[in-house]
């Protein structure tokens, strides 16, 4: 009887100290996520600048073409932001956005649209400055994407993401099995008594 109680205590001690297995975060994927965040912020700045330019163009009424052009730039910049989220629905229907070179070309196109038709009058110096800043940041991000796409960094990122997902799934399965083992051990202890 004393031997059974010792065995039960040792089993309870093992179940109480469940081992936690955690996956190490992949530093490459963290860098990619940070870069994607910076690109999204640059695209959002382009959206804001283009909206302000469109409002001023329509408000003055003198340059309707510029206002329409800015509206198109806003619409395409929204695609850039959505592409950076890597939402499955978007990537499924626009396969070119899955590849970094295609994504980079879209960003370069938006930056050129933002930079085009800058009005350098003295009353709009701040708006022109914001246009220049946002367009050059997005242009730099687009160039990095195109160069990285040519070097197949996007393929490497997708492979590492799949590995990360499979590792997370394996850890979850392991934790579920550990939990189930503890439940079965508790049932076994109850049946022995």
Short mmCIF file of N, CA and C in Angstrom, two decimals:
data_model
loop_
_atom_site.label_atom_id
_atom_site.label_comp_id
_atom_site.label_asym_id
_atom_site.label_seq_id
_atom_site.Cartn_x
_atom_site.Cartn_y
_atom_site.Cartn_z
N UNK A 1 0.82 -1.19 0.00
CA UNK A 1 0.00 0.00 0.00
C UNK A 1 0.86 1.26 0.00
N UNK A 2 1.94 1.21 0.79
CA UNK A 2 2.84 2.36 0.86
C UNK A 2 3.51 2.57 -0.49
N UNK A 3 3.77 1.44 -1.16
CA UNK A 3 4.41 1.54 -2.47
C UNK A 3 3.49 2.21 -3.48
N UNK A 4 2.18 1.93 -3.44
CA UNK A 4 1.21 2.55 -4.35
C UNK A 4 1.11 4.05 -4.10
N UNK A 5 1.13 4.46 -2.83
CA UNK A 5 1.02 5.89 -2.56
C UNK A 5 2.27 6.63 -3.02
N UNK A 6 3.46 5.99 -2.91
CA UNK A 6 4.68 6.61 -3.43
C UNK A 6 4.62 6.76 -4.94
N UNK A 7 4.09 5.73 -5.61
CA UNK A 7 3.97 5.79 -7.07
C UNK A 7 2.99 6.87 -7.49
N UNK A 8 1.89 6.98 -6.72
CA UNK A 8 0.90 8.02 -7.05
C UNK A 8 1.49 9.41 -6.86
N UNK A 9 2.26 9.58 -5.79
CA UNK A 9 2.88 10.90 -5.54
C UNK A 9 3.88 11.24 -6.62
N UNK A 10 4.66 10.26 -7.06
CA UNK A 10 5.64 10.55 -8.12
C UNK A 10 4.94 10.85 -9.43
N UNK A 11 3.82 10.15 -9.69
CA UNK A 11 3.07 10.43 -10.92
C UNK A 11 2.44 11.81 -10.87
N UNK A 12 1.91 12.17 -9.72
CA UNK A 12 1.31 13.50 -9.59
C UNK A 12 2.37 14.59 -9.73
N UNK A 13 3.56 14.33 -9.22
CA UNK A 13 4.65 15.30 -9.35
C UNK A 13 5.02 15.51 -10.81
N UNK A 14 4.99 14.43 -11.60
CA UNK A 14 5.32 14.55 -13.01
C UNK A 14 4.25 15.32 -13.77
N UNK A 15 2.98 15.08 -13.41
CA UNK A 15 1.91 15.76 -14.13
C UNK A 15 1.84 17.23 -13.75
N UNK A 16 2.20 17.56 -12.53
CA UNK A 16 2.14 18.95 -12.09
C UNK A 16 3.19 19.81 -12.78
N UNK A 17 4.30 19.19 -13.13
CA UNK A 17 5.39 19.93 -13.77
C UNK A 17 5.38 19.65 -15.26
N UNK A 18 4.33 20.09 -15.92
CA UNK A 18 4.22 19.87 -17.36
C UNK A 18 5.27 20.72 -18.08
N UNK A 19 5.93 20.10 -19.01
CA UNK A 19 6.98 20.81 -19.74
C UNK A 19 6.35 21.69 -20.81
N UNK A 20 6.85 22.89 -20.88
CA UNK A 20 6.37 23.84 -21.90
C UNK A 20 7.39 23.87 -23.02
N UNK A 21 6.94 23.58 -24.20
CA UNK A 21 7.79 23.63 -25.37
C UNK A 21 7.37 24.85 -26.18
N UNK A 22 8.34 25.69 -26.46
CA UNK A 22 8.05 26.89 -27.24
C UNK A 22 9.00 26.96 -28.42
N UNK A 23 8.46 27.42 -29.52
CA UNK A 23 9.29 27.57 -30.72
C UNK A 23 10.07 28.87 -30.62
N UNK A 24 11.30 28.81 -31.06
CA UNK A 24 12.11 30.02 -31.12
C UNK A 24 11.61 30.89 -32.26
N UNK A 25 11.43 32.19 -32.03
CA UNK A 25 11.00 33.05 -33.15
C UNK A 25 12.10 33.15 -34.20
N UNK A 26 11.71 33.09 -35.44
CA UNK A 26 12.66 33.18 -36.55
C UNK A 26 13.00 34.64 -36.79
N UNK A 27 14.27 35.00 -36.63
CA UNK A 27 14.68 36.40 -36.75
C UNK A 27 14.47 36.93 -38.18
N UNK A 28 14.63 36.06 -39.17
CA UNK A 28 14.40 36.48 -40.56
C UNK A 28 12.94 36.88 -40.77
N UNK A 29 12.02 36.10 -40.22
CA UNK A 29 10.59 36.43 -40.35
C UNK A 29 10.24 37.69 -39.58
N UNK A 30 10.90 37.92 -38.46
CA UNK A 30 10.67 39.15 -37.70
C UNK A 30 11.11 40.36 -38.50
N UNK A 31 12.27 40.26 -39.15
CA UNK A 31 12.76 41.36 -40.00
C UNK A 31 11.79 41.60 -41.16
N UNK A 32 11.29 40.52 -41.76
CA UNK A 32 10.33 40.66 -42.86
C UNK A 32 9.05 41.33 -42.40
N UNK A 33 8.58 40.97 -41.21
CA UNK A 33 7.36 41.59 -40.69
C UNK A 33 7.58 43.07 -40.39
N UNK A 34 8.75 43.42 -39.85
CA UNK A 34 9.06 44.84 -39.59
C UNK A 34 9.13 45.63 -40.89
N UNK A 35 9.75 45.05 -41.91
CA UNK A 35 9.85 45.73 -43.20
C UNK A 35 8.46 45.88 -43.82
N UNK A 36 7.63 44.88 -43.67
CA UNK A 36 6.26 44.96 -44.18
C UNK A 36 5.49 46.06 -43.46
N UNK A 37 5.73 46.20 -42.16
CA UNK A 37 5.08 47.26 -41.38
C UNK A 37 5.52 48.64 -41.86
N UNK A 38 6.82 48.81 -42.11
CA UNK A 38 7.34 50.09 -42.61
C UNK A 38 6.74 50.40 -43.98
N UNK A 39 6.65 49.39 -44.83
CA UNK A 39 6.07 49.58 -46.16
C UNK A 39 4.60 49.98 -46.06
N UNK A 40 3.88 49.34 -45.14
CA UNK A 40 2.47 49.70 -44.95
C UNK A 40 2.33 51.14 -44.48
N UNK A 41 3.20 51.55 -43.55
CA UNK A 41 3.14 52.95 -43.08
C UNK A 41 3.44 53.92 -44.22
N UNK A 42 4.42 53.59 -45.06
CA UNK A 42 4.73 54.47 -46.19
C UNK A 42 3.56 54.54 -47.16
N UNK A 43 2.90 53.41 -47.39
CA UNK A 43 1.73 53.41 -48.28
C UNK A 43 0.58 54.20 -47.66
N UNK A 44 0.40 54.09 -46.35
CA UNK A 44 -0.65 54.87 -45.69
C UNK A 44 -0.35 56.37 -45.77
N UNK A 45 0.93 56.73 -45.65
CA UNK A 45 1.30 58.14 -45.81
C UNK A 45 1.02 58.61 -47.24
N UNK A 46 1.30 57.75 -48.22
CA UNK A 46 0.97 58.10 -49.61
C UNK A 46 -0.53 58.29 -49.79
N UNK A 47 -1.31 57.43 -49.13
CA UNK A 47 -2.78 57.58 -49.21
C UNK A 47 -3.20 58.93 -48.64
N UNK A 48 -2.67 59.27 -47.47
CA UNK A 48 -3.05 60.54 -46.83
C UNK A 48 -2.66 61.74 -47.70
N UNK A 49 -1.45 61.70 -48.24
CA UNK A 49 -0.98 62.82 -49.07
C UNK A 49 -1.81 62.93 -50.34
N UNK A 50 -2.12 61.80 -50.96
CA UNK A 50 -2.92 61.83 -52.19
C UNK A 50 -4.35 62.28 -51.92
N UNK A 51 -4.90 61.90 -50.77
CA UNK A 51 -6.25 62.37 -50.43
C UNK A 51 -6.24 63.88 -50.24
N UNK A 52 -5.23 64.39 -49.52
CA UNK A 52 -5.14 65.85 -49.34
C UNK A 52 -4.97 66.57 -50.67
N UNK A 53 -4.15 66.02 -51.55
CA UNK A 53 -3.95 66.64 -52.87
C UNK A 53 -5.23 66.60 -53.69
N UNK A 54 -5.96 65.47 -53.62
CA UNK A 54 -7.21 65.36 -54.37
C UNK A 54 -8.24 66.35 -53.86
N UNK A 55 -8.33 66.49 -52.55
CA UNK A 55 -9.29 67.43 -51.97
C UNK A 55 -8.95 68.86 -52.41
N UNK A 56 -7.68 69.21 -52.37
CA UNK A 56 -7.28 70.56 -52.81
C UNK A 56 -7.54 70.77 -54.29
N UNK A 57 -7.31 69.72 -55.09
CA UNK A 57 -7.54 69.86 -56.54
C UNK A 57 -9.02 70.05 -56.84
N UNK A 58 -9.87 69.27 -56.17
CA UNK A 58 -11.31 69.39 -56.42
C UNK A 58 -11.86 70.68 -55.80
N UNK A 59 -11.27 71.10 -54.70
CA UNK A 59 -11.73 72.32 -54.04
C UNK A 59 -11.47 73.55 -54.90
N UNK A 60 -10.29 73.60 -55.50
CA UNK A 60 -9.96 74.73 -56.37
C UNK A 60 -10.71 74.65 -57.69
N UNK A 61 -10.95 73.45 -58.16
CA UNK A 61 -11.67 73.27 -59.41
C UNK A 61 -10.84 73.55 -60.65
N UNK A 62 -9.61 73.95 -60.45
CA UNK A 62 -8.78 74.29 -61.59
C UNK A 62 -8.11 73.08 -62.22
N UNK A 63 -7.87 72.06 -61.44
CA UNK A 63 -7.14 70.90 -61.95
C UNK A 63 -7.87 69.62 -61.59
N UNK A 64 -8.94 69.33 -62.31
CA UNK A 64 -9.75 68.14 -62.05
C UNK A 64 -8.96 66.88 -62.40
N UNK A 65 -8.16 66.94 -63.45
CA UNK A 65 -7.37 65.78 -63.85
C UNK A 65 -6.45 65.33 -62.72
N UNK A 66 -5.82 66.27 -62.04
CA UNK A 66 -4.95 65.94 -60.91
C UNK A 66 -5.74 65.27 -59.79
N UNK A 67 -6.94 65.74 -59.52
CA UNK A 67 -7.79 65.13 -58.49
C UNK A 67 -8.16 63.70 -58.82
N UNK A 68 -8.53 63.46 -60.07
CA UNK A 68 -8.87 62.09 -60.49
C UNK A 68 -7.63 61.20 -60.43
N UNK A 69 -6.51 61.73 -60.85
CA UNK A 69 -5.25 60.99 -60.80
C UNK A 69 -4.91 60.61 -59.36
N UNK A 70 -5.12 61.53 -58.45
CA UNK A 70 -4.85 61.26 -57.02
C UNK A 70 -5.81 60.21 -56.47
N UNK A 71 -7.04 60.20 -56.94
CA UNK A 71 -8.00 59.18 -56.49
C UNK A 71 -7.55 57.79 -56.94
N UNK A 72 -7.04 57.68 -58.15
CA UNK A 72 -6.49 56.41 -58.61
C UNK A 72 -5.27 56.01 -57.78
N UNK A 73 -4.46 56.97 -57.44
CA UNK A 73 -3.28 56.68 -56.61
C UNK A 73 -3.70 56.16 -55.24
N UNK A 74 -4.76 56.73 -54.68
CA UNK A 74 -5.28 56.26 -53.40
C UNK A 74 -5.78 54.82 -53.52
N UNK A 75 -6.52 54.53 -54.57
CA UNK A 75 -7.06 53.17 -54.76
C UNK A 75 -5.94 52.14 -54.89
N UNK A 76 -4.92 52.47 -55.65
CA UNK A 76 -3.82 51.52 -55.84
C UNK A 76 -2.99 51.42 -54.57
N UNK A 77 -2.83 52.51 -53.82
CA UNK A 77 -2.09 52.47 -52.56
C UNK A 77 -2.81 51.60 -51.53
N UNK A 78 -4.13 51.56 -51.60
CA UNK A 78 -4.88 50.67 -50.72
C UNK A 78 -4.54 49.22 -51.03
N UNK A 79 -4.36 48.90 -52.32
CA UNK A 79 -3.92 47.55 -52.69
C UNK A 79 -2.55 47.23 -52.10
N UNK A 80 -1.66 48.23 -52.05
CA UNK A 80 -0.33 48.01 -51.47
C UNK A 80 -0.46 47.66 -49.99
N UNK A 81 -1.28 48.40 -49.27
CA UNK A 81 -1.47 48.14 -47.84
C UNK A 81 -2.07 46.76 -47.63
N UNK A 82 -3.07 46.42 -48.41
CA UNK A 82 -3.72 45.11 -48.28
C UNK A 82 -2.74 43.99 -48.65
N UNK A 83 -1.90 44.22 -49.65
CA UNK A 83 -0.91 43.21 -50.04
C UNK A 83 0.09 42.96 -48.92
N UNK A 84 0.41 43.99 -48.17
CA UNK A 84 1.36 43.83 -47.07
C UNK A 84 0.78 43.03 -45.91
N UNK A 85 -0.53 42.96 -45.81
CA UNK A 85 -1.14 42.13 -44.77
C UNK A 85 -1.04 40.65 -45.13
N UNK A 86 -0.79 40.37 -46.40
CA UNK A 86 -0.70 39.00 -46.93
C UNK A 86 -1.96 38.21 -46.60
N UNK A 87 -3.08 38.88 -46.72
CA UNK A 87 -4.37 38.27 -46.49
C UNK A 87 -4.60 37.22 -47.57
N UNK A 88 -5.00 36.02 -47.18
CA UNK A 88 -5.14 34.90 -48.10
C UNK A 88 -6.07 35.18 -49.26
N UNK A 89 -7.16 35.89 -49.01
CA UNK A 89 -8.13 36.19 -50.07
C UNK A 89 -7.50 37.02 -51.18
N UNK A 90 -6.71 38.01 -50.79
CA UNK A 90 -6.09 38.90 -51.78
C UNK A 90 -5.02 38.15 -52.57
N UNK A 91 -4.19 37.40 -51.86
CA UNK A 91 -3.11 36.67 -52.52
C UNK A 91 -3.67 35.60 -53.45
N UNK A 92 -4.82 35.04 -53.08
CA UNK A 92 -5.43 33.99 -53.91
C UNK A 92 -5.86 34.54 -55.27
N UNK A 93 -6.41 35.74 -55.30
CA UNK A 93 -6.94 36.29 -56.54
C UNK A 93 -5.94 37.15 -57.31
N UNK A 94 -4.95 37.69 -56.63
CA UNK A 94 -3.90 38.46 -57.29
C UNK A 94 -2.56 37.81 -56.99
N UNK A 95 -2.27 36.75 -57.72
CA UNK A 95 -1.06 35.96 -57.49
C UNK A 95 0.21 36.78 -57.63
N UNK A 96 0.18 37.82 -58.44
CA UNK A 96 1.39 38.63 -58.64
C UNK A 96 1.81 39.30 -57.34
N UNK A 97 0.88 39.55 -56.42
CA UNK A 97 1.20 40.18 -55.15
C UNK A 97 1.86 39.21 -54.18
N UNK A 98 1.81 37.92 -54.49
CA UNK A 98 2.50 36.94 -53.66
C UNK A 98 4.01 37.03 -53.86
N UNK A 99 4.41 37.43 -55.05
CA UNK A 99 5.82 37.52 -55.38
C UNK A 99 6.34 38.92 -55.08
N UNK A 100 7.52 38.97 -54.50
CA UNK A 100 8.06 40.24 -54.04
C UNK A 100 8.37 41.20 -55.18
N UNK A 101 8.78 40.69 -56.31
CA UNK A 101 9.08 41.58 -57.44
C UNK A 101 7.80 42.29 -57.90
N UNK A 102 6.70 41.57 -57.99
CA UNK A 102 5.42 42.17 -58.37
C UNK A 102 4.93 43.18 -57.36
N UNK A 103 5.09 42.84 -56.08
CA UNK A 103 4.71 43.76 -55.02
C UNK A 103 5.56 45.03 -55.07
N UNK A 104 6.84 44.86 -55.32
CA UNK A 104 7.74 46.01 -55.40
C UNK A 104 7.40 46.92 -56.56
N UNK A 105 7.06 46.33 -57.71
CA UNK A 105 6.69 47.15 -58.86
C UNK A 105 5.41 47.95 -58.59
N UNK A 106 4.47 47.34 -57.89
CA UNK A 106 3.25 48.06 -57.53
C UNK A 106 3.59 49.23 -56.59
N UNK A 107 4.48 49.01 -55.66
CA UNK A 107 4.87 50.09 -54.74
C UNK A 107 5.60 51.20 -55.48
N UNK A 108 6.45 50.85 -56.41
CA UNK A 108 7.15 51.86 -57.20
C UNK A 108 6.14 52.67 -58.03
N UNK A 109 5.14 51.98 -58.58
CA UNK A 109 4.11 52.67 -59.35
C UNK A 109 3.35 53.67 -58.48
N UNK A 110 2.99 53.28 -57.28
CA UNK A 110 2.28 54.19 -56.37
C UNK A 110 3.17 55.37 -55.98
N UNK A 111 4.45 55.10 -55.75
CA UNK A 111 5.34 56.21 -55.38
C UNK A 111 5.51 57.20 -56.52
N UNK A 112 5.56 56.70 -57.75
CA UNK A 112 5.66 57.60 -58.91
C UNK A 112 4.37 58.39 -59.07
N UNK A 113 3.24 57.75 -58.86
CA UNK A 113 1.96 58.46 -58.94
C UNK A 113 1.86 59.54 -57.86
N UNK A 114 2.39 59.24 -56.68
CA UNK A 114 2.35 60.23 -55.59
C UNK A 114 3.26 61.41 -55.90
N UNK A 115 4.39 61.13 -56.49
CA UNK A 115 5.37 62.18 -56.80
C UNK A 115 4.96 63.02 -58.02
N UNK A 116 4.18 62.44 -58.91
CA UNK A 116 3.80 63.13 -60.16
C UNK A 116 2.90 64.33 -59.85
N UNK A 117 2.98 65.31 -60.69
CA UNK A 117 2.15 66.51 -60.63
C UNK A 117 2.28 67.27 -59.31
N UNK A 118 3.48 67.30 -58.75
CA UNK A 118 3.68 68.07 -57.52
C UNK A 118 3.56 69.55 -57.84
N UNK A 119 2.81 70.23 -57.03
CA UNK A 119 2.67 71.67 -57.20
C UNK A 119 3.64 72.34 -56.24
N UNK A 120 4.57 73.07 -56.79
CA UNK A 120 5.62 73.67 -55.95
C UNK A 120 5.34 75.13 -55.61
N UNK A 121 4.08 75.47 -55.50
CA UNK A 121 3.78 76.86 -55.11
C UNK A 121 4.07 77.03 -53.62
N UNK A 122 4.25 78.27 -53.21
CA UNK A 122 4.70 78.55 -51.84
C UNK A 122 3.66 78.16 -50.78
N UNK A 123 2.38 78.18 -51.13
CA UNK A 123 1.36 77.88 -50.13
C UNK A 123 1.23 76.37 -49.87
N UNK A 124 1.80 75.55 -50.73
CA UNK A 124 1.67 74.10 -50.58
C UNK A 124 3.03 73.43 -50.32
N UNK A 125 3.96 74.14 -49.73
CA UNK A 125 5.28 73.58 -49.50
C UNK A 125 5.23 72.36 -48.59
N UNK A 126 4.39 72.39 -47.57
CA UNK A 126 4.29 71.26 -46.65
C UNK A 126 3.74 70.03 -47.36
N UNK A 127 2.73 70.23 -48.19
CA UNK A 127 2.14 69.11 -48.92
C UNK A 127 3.14 68.52 -49.92
N UNK A 128 3.91 69.36 -50.57
CA UNK A 128 4.93 68.88 -51.51
C UNK A 128 6.02 68.13 -50.76
N UNK A 129 6.38 68.63 -49.59
CA UNK A 129 7.38 67.94 -48.78
C UNK A 129 6.87 66.55 -48.36
N UNK A 130 5.61 66.48 -47.93
CA UNK A 130 5.03 65.19 -47.56
C UNK A 130 4.94 64.24 -48.76
N UNK A 131 4.61 64.80 -49.93
CA UNK A 131 4.59 63.97 -51.14
C UNK A 131 5.97 63.41 -51.44
N UNK A 132 6.98 64.24 -51.33
CA UNK A 132 8.34 63.78 -51.60
C UNK A 132 8.77 62.71 -50.59
N UNK A 133 8.52 62.96 -49.33
CA UNK A 133 8.92 62.00 -48.29
C UNK A 133 8.23 60.66 -48.49
N UNK A 134 6.90 60.71 -48.64
CA UNK A 134 6.16 59.45 -48.77
C UNK A 134 6.52 58.71 -50.06
N UNK A 135 6.68 59.44 -51.14
CA UNK A 135 6.98 58.76 -52.40
C UNK A 135 8.38 58.16 -52.39
N UNK A 136 9.36 58.85 -51.80
CA UNK A 136 10.72 58.31 -51.78
C UNK A 136 10.85 57.13 -50.81
N UNK A 137 10.14 57.18 -49.71
CA UNK A 137 10.16 56.02 -48.79
C UNK A 137 9.54 54.81 -49.46
N UNK A 138 8.39 55.00 -50.10
CA UNK A 138 7.74 53.88 -50.77
C UNK A 138 8.56 53.42 -51.98
N UNK A 139 9.23 54.34 -52.65
CA UNK A 139 10.11 53.96 -53.75
C UNK A 139 11.26 53.09 -53.25
N UNK A 140 11.84 53.47 -52.13
CA UNK A 140 12.93 52.67 -51.55
C UNK A 140 12.44 51.29 -51.15
N UNK A 141 11.26 51.23 -50.53
CA UNK A 141 10.69 49.93 -50.15
C UNK A 141 10.42 49.08 -51.39
N UNK A 142 9.90 49.71 -52.43
CA UNK A 142 9.63 48.99 -53.67
C UNK A 142 10.90 48.45 -54.31
N UNK A 143 11.97 49.26 -54.30
CA UNK A 143 13.25 48.79 -54.85
C UNK A 143 13.80 47.63 -54.05
N UNK A 144 13.68 47.70 -52.72
CA UNK A 144 14.14 46.59 -51.89
C UNK A 144 13.33 45.33 -52.21
N UNK A 145 12.02 45.48 -52.39
CA UNK A 145 11.19 44.33 -52.73
C UNK A 145 11.58 43.74 -54.09
N UNK A 146 11.81 44.59 -55.08
CA UNK A 146 12.17 44.09 -56.42
C UNK A 146 13.51 43.36 -56.36
N UNK A 147 14.50 43.97 -55.72
CA UNK A 147 15.82 43.33 -55.63
C UNK A 147 15.74 42.03 -54.83
N UNK A 148 14.99 42.05 -53.73
CA UNK A 148 14.82 40.83 -52.93
C UNK A 148 14.05 39.77 -53.71
N UNK A 149 13.09 40.20 -54.51
CA UNK A 149 12.35 39.26 -55.33
C UNK A 149 13.22 38.60 -56.37
N UNK A 150 14.13 39.38 -56.95
CA UNK A 150 15.06 38.82 -57.93
C UNK A 150 15.99 37.81 -57.26
N UNK A 151 16.36 38.08 -56.01
CA UNK A 151 17.23 37.17 -55.27
C UNK A 151 16.47 36.03 -54.60
N UNK A 152 15.17 35.90 -54.87
CA UNK A 152 14.31 34.81 -54.35
C UNK A 152 14.19 34.83 -52.83
N UNK A 153 14.24 35.99 -52.23
CA UNK A 153 14.06 36.09 -50.78
C UNK A 153 12.61 35.78 -50.41
N UNK A 154 11.68 36.11 -51.28
CA UNK A 154 10.27 35.81 -51.02
C UNK A 154 10.02 34.32 -50.90
N UNK A 155 10.67 33.53 -51.74
CA UNK A 155 10.54 32.06 -51.66
C UNK A 155 11.09 31.56 -50.33
N UNK A 156 12.21 32.12 -49.91
CA UNK A 156 12.79 31.75 -48.62
C UNK A 156 11.84 32.11 -47.48
N UNK A 157 11.22 33.27 -47.57
CA UNK A 157 10.28 33.69 -46.53
C UNK A 157 9.08 32.74 -46.47
N UNK A 158 8.53 32.39 -47.62
CA UNK A 158 7.39 31.48 -47.63
C UNK A 158 7.75 30.11 -47.06
N UNK A 159 8.95 29.63 -47.37
CA UNK A 159 9.39 28.33 -46.84
C UNK A 159 9.53 28.40 -45.32
N UNK A 160 10.09 29.49 -44.83
CA UNK A 160 10.25 29.63 -43.38
C UNK A 160 8.90 29.81 -42.68
N UNK A 161 7.95 30.47 -43.36
CA UNK A 161 6.62 30.60 -42.77
C UNK A 161 5.94 29.23 -42.66
N UNK A 162 6.09 28.41 -43.69
CA UNK A 162 5.51 27.06 -43.64
C UNK A 162 6.15 26.26 -42.52
N UNK A 163 7.45 26.40 -42.36
CA UNK A 163 8.16 25.69 -41.29
C UNK A 163 7.68 26.18 -39.93
N UNK A 164 7.49 27.49 -39.79
CA UNK A 164 7.02 28.05 -38.53
C UNK A 164 5.62 27.53 -38.20
N UNK A 165 4.75 27.49 -39.21
CA UNK A 165 3.38 27.01 -38.99
C UNK A 165 3.40 25.53 -38.59
N UNK A 166 4.23 24.73 -39.28
CA UNK A 166 4.28 23.30 -38.95
C UNK A 166 4.88 23.08 -37.56
N UNK A 167 5.85 23.91 -37.17
CA UNK A 167 6.43 23.80 -35.84
C UNK A 167 5.40 24.17 -34.78
N UNK A 168 4.66 25.25 -35.02
CA UNK A 168 3.61 25.65 -34.08
C UNK A 168 2.54 24.57 -33.96
N UNK A 169 2.19 23.94 -35.07
CA UNK A 169 1.19 22.88 -35.04
C UNK A 169 1.72 21.67 -34.28
N UNK A 170 2.99 21.33 -34.47
CA UNK A 170 3.58 20.21 -33.75
C UNK A 170 3.62 20.48 -32.24
N UNK A 171 3.94 21.72 -31.86
CA UNK A 171 3.95 22.07 -30.44
C UNK A 171 2.55 21.99 -29.86
N UNK A 172 1.56 22.45 -30.59
CA UNK A 172 0.18 22.39 -30.13
C UNK A 172 -0.27 20.94 -29.98
N UNK A 173 0.08 20.11 -30.95
CA UNK A 173 -0.26 18.69 -30.87
C UNK A 173 0.41 18.03 -29.67
N UNK A 174 1.66 18.38 -29.43
CA UNK A 174 2.40 17.84 -28.29
C UNK A 174 1.76 18.24 -26.98
N UNK A 175 1.33 19.50 -26.88
CA UNK A 175 0.67 19.96 -25.67
C UNK A 175 -0.68 19.26 -25.48
N UNK A 176 -1.42 19.05 -26.57
CA UNK A 176 -2.68 18.33 -26.48
C UNK A 176 -2.46 16.89 -26.03
N UNK A 177 -1.42 16.25 -26.56
CA UNK A 177 -1.11 14.88 -26.15
C UNK A 177 -0.70 14.82 -24.69
N UNK A 178 0.07 15.81 -24.25
CA UNK A 178 0.48 15.88 -22.84
C UNK A 178 -0.73 16.04 -21.94
N UNK A 179 -1.65 16.88 -22.34
CA UNK A 179 -2.88 17.10 -21.57
C UNK A 179 -3.71 15.81 -21.51
N UNK A 180 -3.81 15.15 -22.65
CA UNK A 180 -4.57 13.89 -22.71
C UNK A 180 -3.90 12.82 -21.84
N UNK A 181 -2.56 12.79 -21.84
CA UNK A 181 -1.84 11.83 -21.00
C UNK A 181 -2.11 12.08 -19.53
N UNK A 182 -2.13 13.35 -19.13
CA UNK A 182 -2.43 13.68 -17.75
C UNK A 182 -3.84 13.25 -17.37
N UNK A 183 -4.81 13.45 -18.28
CA UNK A 183 -6.18 13.03 -18.02
C UNK A 183 -6.27 11.51 -17.88
N UNK A 184 -5.57 10.78 -18.75
CA UNK A 184 -5.59 9.33 -18.67
C UNK A 184 -4.91 8.83 -17.40
N UNK A 185 -3.82 9.49 -16.99
CA UNK A 185 -3.16 9.10 -15.75
C UNK A 185 -4.07 9.33 -14.56
N UNK A 186 -4.82 10.44 -14.58
CA UNK A 186 -5.76 10.72 -13.49
C UNK A 186 -6.85 9.65 -13.45
N UNK A 187 -7.34 9.23 -14.62
CA UNK A 187 -8.34 8.17 -14.66
C UNK A 187 -7.77 6.84 -14.18
N UNK A 188 -6.54 6.55 -14.50
CA UNK A 188 -5.88 5.33 -14.08
C UNK A 188 -5.71 5.30 -12.58
N UNK A 189 -5.36 6.43 -12.00
CA UNK A 189 -5.22 6.53 -10.54
C UNK A 189 -6.55 6.31 -9.86
N UNK A 190 -7.62 6.86 -10.42
CA UNK A 190 -8.96 6.70 -9.86
C UNK A 190 -9.39 5.24 -9.93
N UNK A 191 -9.08 4.56 -11.03
CA UNK A 191 -9.46 3.14 -11.17
C UNK A 191 -8.67 2.26 -10.23
N UNK A 192 -7.44 2.61 -9.94
CA UNK A 192 -6.64 1.81 -9.02
C UNK A 192 -7.17 1.89 -7.59
N UNK A 193 -7.74 3.02 -7.25
CA UNK A 193 -8.25 3.19 -5.88
C UNK A 193 -9.59 2.56 -5.80
#
